[in-house]
mmCIF file of C-alpha atoms in Angstrom:
data_model
loop_
_atom_site.group_PDB
_atom_site.id
_atom_site.type_symbol
_atom_site.label_atom_id
_atom_site.label_comp_id
_atom_site.label_asym_id
_atom_site.label_seq_id
_atom_site.Cartn_x
_atom_site.Cartn_y
_atom_site.Cartn_z
ATOM 1 C CA LYS A 106 66.537 92.039 100.140
ATOM 2 C CA LEU A 107 63.289 93.939 100.295
ATOM 3 C CA ASP A 108 61.065 94.349 97.256
ATOM 4 C CA SER A 109 59.443 97.665 96.292
ATOM 5 C CA ARG A 110 56.483 96.888 98.600
ATOM 6 C CA GLY A 111 58.782 96.329 101.585
ATOM 7 C CA MET A 112 58.401 92.524 101.589
ATOM 8 C CA TRP A 113 61.424 90.417 102.571
ATOM 9 C CA GLN A 114 62.806 88.322 99.710
ATOM 10 C CA TRP A 115 65.947 86.923 101.369
ATOM 11 C CA TYR A 116 68.731 87.803 103.786
ATOM 12 C CA ALA A 117 72.439 87.087 104.088
ATOM 13 C CA ARG A 118 74.903 87.675 106.911
ATOM 14 C CA ILE A 119 78.540 88.617 107.166
ATOM 15 C CA MET A 120 80.020 87.898 110.575
ATOM 16 C CA SER A 121 83.418 88.295 112.162
ATOM 17 C CA ALA A 122 84.829 88.172 115.662
ATOM 18 C CA SER A 123 86.585 91.430 114.801
ATOM 19 C CA SER A 124 85.700 94.311 117.060
ATOM 20 C CA SER A 125 85.903 96.551 114.007
ATOM 21 C CA MET A 126 84.437 95.655 110.634
ATOM 22 C CA LYS A 127 83.353 98.226 108.049
ATOM 23 C CA LEU A 128 80.860 97.132 105.398
ATOM 24 C CA GLU A 129 79.827 98.787 102.165
ATOM 25 C CA VAL A 130 77.113 97.502 99.802
ATOM 26 C CA VAL A 131 76.449 98.345 96.128
ATOM 27 C CA SER A 132 74.449 96.628 93.374
ATOM 28 C CA ASP A 133 75.461 95.988 89.790
ATOM 29 C CA ARG A 134 73.468 96.157 86.563
ATOM 30 C CA TYR A 135 72.307 92.550 87.009
ATOM 31 C CA ASP A 136 70.870 93.337 90.469
ATOM 32 C CA ASP A 137 73.614 91.264 92.065
ATOM 33 C CA VAL A 138 74.970 92.677 95.313
ATOM 34 C CA VAL A 139 78.635 93.459 95.990
ATOM 35 C CA VAL A 140 79.781 93.824 99.597
ATOM 36 C CA SER A 141 83.161 94.977 100.846
ATOM 37 C CA ALA A 142 84.221 94.117 104.385
ATOM 38 C CA ASN A 143 87.289 95.794 105.905
ATOM 39 C CA LEU A 144 88.465 93.668 108.852
ATOM 40 C CA ALA A 145 91.030 94.587 111.472
ATOM 41 C CA SER A 146 91.126 91.049 112.866
ATOM 42 C CA GLY A 147 89.256 87.756 112.801
ATOM 43 C CA ILE A 148 87.973 85.485 110.073
ATOM 44 C CA LEU A 149 85.004 86.436 107.919
ATOM 45 C CA THR A 150 82.026 84.049 107.906
ATOM 46 C CA LEU A 151 79.416 84.339 105.170
ATOM 47 C CA SER A 152 76.006 82.764 105.594
ATOM 48 C CA ASN A 153 72.757 82.721 103.679
ATOM 49 C CA GLN A 154 69.457 82.462 105.505
ATOM 50 C CA GLY A 155 71.098 80.715 108.441
ATOM 51 C CA SER A 156 73.461 78.257 106.724
ATOM 52 C CA ASN A 157 77.231 78.791 106.621
ATOM 53 C CA VAL A 158 79.021 78.959 103.296
ATOM 54 C CA VAL A 159 82.251 76.974 103.091
ATOM 55 C CA ASP A 160 85.518 78.165 101.502
ATOM 56 C CA MET A 161 84.463 81.748 100.821
ATOM 57 C CA THR A 162 87.350 83.265 102.770
ATOM 58 C CA SER A 163 90.763 81.931 103.632
ATOM 59 C CA PRO A 164 92.327 82.388 107.066
ATOM 60 C CA THR A 165 95.790 81.533 105.718
ATOM 61 C CA TYR A 166 96.987 85.089 105.194
ATOM 62 C CA GLY A 167 95.251 86.807 108.106
ATOM 63 C CA PRO A 168 94.063 90.338 108.720
ATOM 64 C CA PRO A 169 93.984 93.208 108.248
ATOM 65 C CA TYR A 170 92.316 92.609 104.943
ATOM 66 C CA LEU A 171 89.530 93.723 102.665
ATOM 67 C CA ALA A 172 87.120 91.089 101.377
ATOM 68 C CA VAL A 173 85.062 91.905 98.293
ATOM 69 C CA CYS A 174 82.125 89.472 98.125
ATOM 70 C CA LYS A 175 79.314 89.016 95.616
ATOM 71 C CA LEU A 176 75.759 87.764 96.126
ATOM 72 C CA SER A 177 73.377 86.862 93.310
ATOM 73 C CA SER A 178 70.094 88.731 93.042
ATOM 74 C CA GLU A 179 68.555 85.642 94.692
ATOM 75 C CA GLY A 180 70.857 85.945 97.735
ATOM 76 C CA GLU A 181 73.380 83.171 97.031
ATOM 77 C CA TRP A 182 77.057 83.888 97.783
ATOM 78 C CA LEU A 183 78.935 83.668 94.474
ATOM 79 C CA TRP A 184 82.560 84.501 95.287
ATOM 80 C CA ASN A 185 84.940 86.630 97.285
ATOM 81 C CA ALA A 186 88.325 88.135 96.473
ATOM 82 C CA ASN A 187 90.683 89.569 99.075
ATOM 83 C CA VAL A 188 93.253 92.305 99.522
ATOM 84 C CA VAL A 189 95.709 91.751 102.366
ATOM 85 C CA GLY A 190 97.581 94.776 103.690
ATOM 86 C CA VAL A 191 94.846 97.412 103.747
ATOM 87 C CA TYR A 192 94.599 99.789 106.670
ATOM 88 C CA PRO A 193 91.953 98.463 109.059
ATOM 89 C CA ASP A 194 88.869 100.603 109.547
ATOM 90 C CA ASN A 195 89.435 100.725 113.327
ATOM 91 C CA VAL A 196 92.185 103.297 112.804
ATOM 92 C CA GLY A 197 89.890 105.625 110.853
ATOM 93 C CA HIS A 198 90.723 104.463 107.323
ATOM 94 C CA LYS A 199 88.143 103.209 104.917
ATOM 95 C CA SER A 200 87.753 101.576 101.571
ATOM 96 C CA SER A 201 85.188 102.277 98.885
ATOM 97 C CA ILE A 202 83.560 100.266 96.061
ATOM 98 C CA THR A 203 81.441 100.988 93.002
ATOM 99 C CA CYS A 204 80.200 99.062 89.926
ATOM 100 C CA ASP A 205 80.040 100.126 86.289
ATOM 101 C CA LYS A 206 77.378 99.348 83.679
ATOM 102 C CA TYR A 207 79.359 96.295 82.519
ATOM 103 C CA GLY A 208 79.307 94.602 85.939
ATOM 104 C CA ASN A 209 82.933 95.413 86.770
ATOM 105 C CA ILE A 210 83.773 96.361 90.346
ATOM 106 C CA PHE A 211 86.189 99.123 91.357
ATOM 107 C CA VAL A 212 87.801 99.276 94.779
ATOM 108 C CA THR A 213 89.958 101.888 96.469
ATOM 109 C CA SER A 214 91.661 101.797 99.865
ATOM 110 C CA LYS A 215 94.755 102.894 101.733
ATOM 111 C CA TYR A 216 97.369 100.128 101.932
ATOM 112 C CA ILE A 217 100.727 98.970 103.260
ATOM 113 C CA ASN A 218 102.351 96.249 101.109
ATOM 114 C CA ALA A 219 99.049 95.031 99.624
ATOM 115 C CA SER A 220 98.567 91.595 98.057
ATOM 116 C CA PHE A 221 95.565 90.860 95.828
ATOM 117 C CA TYR A 222 94.053 87.347 95.867
ATOM 118 C CA ASN A 223 91.609 86.016 93.265
ATOM 119 C CA VAL A 224 88.573 83.879 94.071
ATOM 120 C CA SER A 225 90.721 80.738 94.079
ATOM 121 C CA ASN A 226 93.053 82.379 96.669
ATOM 122 C CA VAL A 227 95.819 82.529 94.055
ATOM 123 C CA ILE A 228 97.784 85.762 94.304
ATOM 124 C CA PHE A 229 97.133 88.172 91.437
ATOM 125 C CA GLY A 230 99.753 90.756 92.319
ATOM 126 C CA SER A 231 101.034 93.094 94.974
ATOM 127 C CA LEU A 232 101.876 96.716 95.648
ATOM 128 C CA SER A 233 104.886 97.503 97.811
ATOM 129 C CA SER A 234 105.384 100.461 100.141
ATOM 130 C CA SER A 235 102.253 102.383 101.130
ATOM 131 C CA GLY A 236 99.661 104.596 99.500
ATOM 132 C CA VAL A 237 96.139 104.584 98.101
ATOM 133 C CA PHE A 238 95.258 102.020 95.420
ATOM 134 C CA VAL A 239 92.469 101.685 92.904
ATOM 135 C CA ALA A 240 91.743 98.233 91.494
ATOM 136 C CA LYS A 241 89.334 96.667 89.019
ATOM 137 C CA LEU A 242 87.602 93.301 89.444
ATOM 138 C CA SER A 243 85.608 91.534 86.756
ATOM 139 C CA GLY A 244 82.020 90.583 87.561
ATOM 140 C CA ASP A 245 83.196 87.044 88.311
ATOM 141 C CA GLY A 246 85.747 88.157 90.918
ATOM 142 C CA LYS A 247 89.027 88.222 88.999
ATOM 143 C CA TRP A 248 91.391 91.157 89.483
ATOM 144 C CA ILE A 249 91.990 92.933 86.151
ATOM 145 C CA TRP A 250 94.380 95.699 87.246
ATOM 146 C CA THR A 251 95.679 97.570 90.271
ATOM 147 C CA TYR A 252 97.311 100.988 90.451
ATOM 148 C CA THR A 253 98.774 103.158 93.148
ATOM 149 C CA ILE A 254 97.133 106.558 92.795
ATOM 150 C CA ILE A 255 99.157 108.291 95.505
ATOM 151 C CA SER A 256 102.162 107.069 97.516
ATOM 152 C CA ASN A 257 103.254 107.488 101.131
ATOM 153 C CA THR A 258 100.048 109.054 102.351
ATOM 154 C CA ASP A 259 100.084 109.239 106.133
ATOM 155 C CA ALA A 260 97.680 112.193 106.129
ATOM 156 C CA ILE A 261 95.103 110.574 103.815
ATOM 157 C CA SER A 262 92.518 108.359 105.433
ATOM 158 C CA HIS A 263 89.292 108.239 103.399
ATOM 159 C CA PRO A 264 89.547 107.414 99.689
ATOM 160 C CA LEU A 265 86.156 107.298 97.930
ATOM 161 C CA ILE A 266 85.216 106.094 94.447
ATOM 162 C CA THR A 267 82.118 106.486 92.267
ATOM 163 C CA ASN A 268 81.258 105.604 88.673
ATOM 164 C CA ASP A 269 79.283 107.695 86.173
ATOM 165 C CA GLY A 270 77.744 104.724 84.334
ATOM 166 C CA GLU A 271 79.850 105.348 81.229
ATOM 167 C CA GLY A 272 82.956 103.562 82.506
ATOM 168 C CA ASN A 273 84.586 106.614 84.070
ATOM 169 C CA ASN A 274 85.542 106.499 87.749
ATOM 170 C CA TYR A 275 86.035 109.446 90.059
ATOM 171 C CA ILE A 276 88.234 109.109 93.116
ATOM 172 C CA SER A 277 88.521 111.559 95.960
ATOM 173 C CA TYR A 278 90.390 111.372 99.240
ATOM 174 C CA PHE A 279 91.035 113.459 102.306
#
C-alpha cells in the first residue's frame, strides 16, 4: 500500500508454483483490499511483510480454482473463499471482481462443474455443467448466492463485472 505521497505503508504477497496465475485487485468502502487469484495449478501461499499465513487456502480440492482473498486496510490477511472448477487463466479465460458500497463482493468467471467453498472450507453450493456464473460474497467471506448467467459457452472467454455504487452490477462477456 502506498499513501497519497507515494510512501510505502505495507506490502503483502500472493505466491504459487503455478506457471499461470491471474490476479485482480479492488478495494471496498472500508479501504480493505479484495484480491482474486485464478490458478491453473499449485497451492496458493499468502504472506504479509515476509511471514507466511497459515490455513488461508486448502490444498484438499486442488486446482484449477479461483481464490477470493481479503486484506484489511492495514495489510492483514482476513479470509479467503474458493471456487473450484473455474477455467484456468492459462487457457485465455478470466474472472472478474467488484465491490459495492455495502462491502459485498461480486465475482464472475467461466466454469465447469463449479463448487463454492466458504472461509471455513465448508461447501456452500455447486453449479453443474458449464457456463458463466456470477456470485455474491458478504464482506466477511460468506457466499450469499450464485447464478449461472449463460450456459454451455465454449465461445465466451472473458466475463467482466462492475458495480455502479448503488447496488447494481453490470456484466459483459465476449
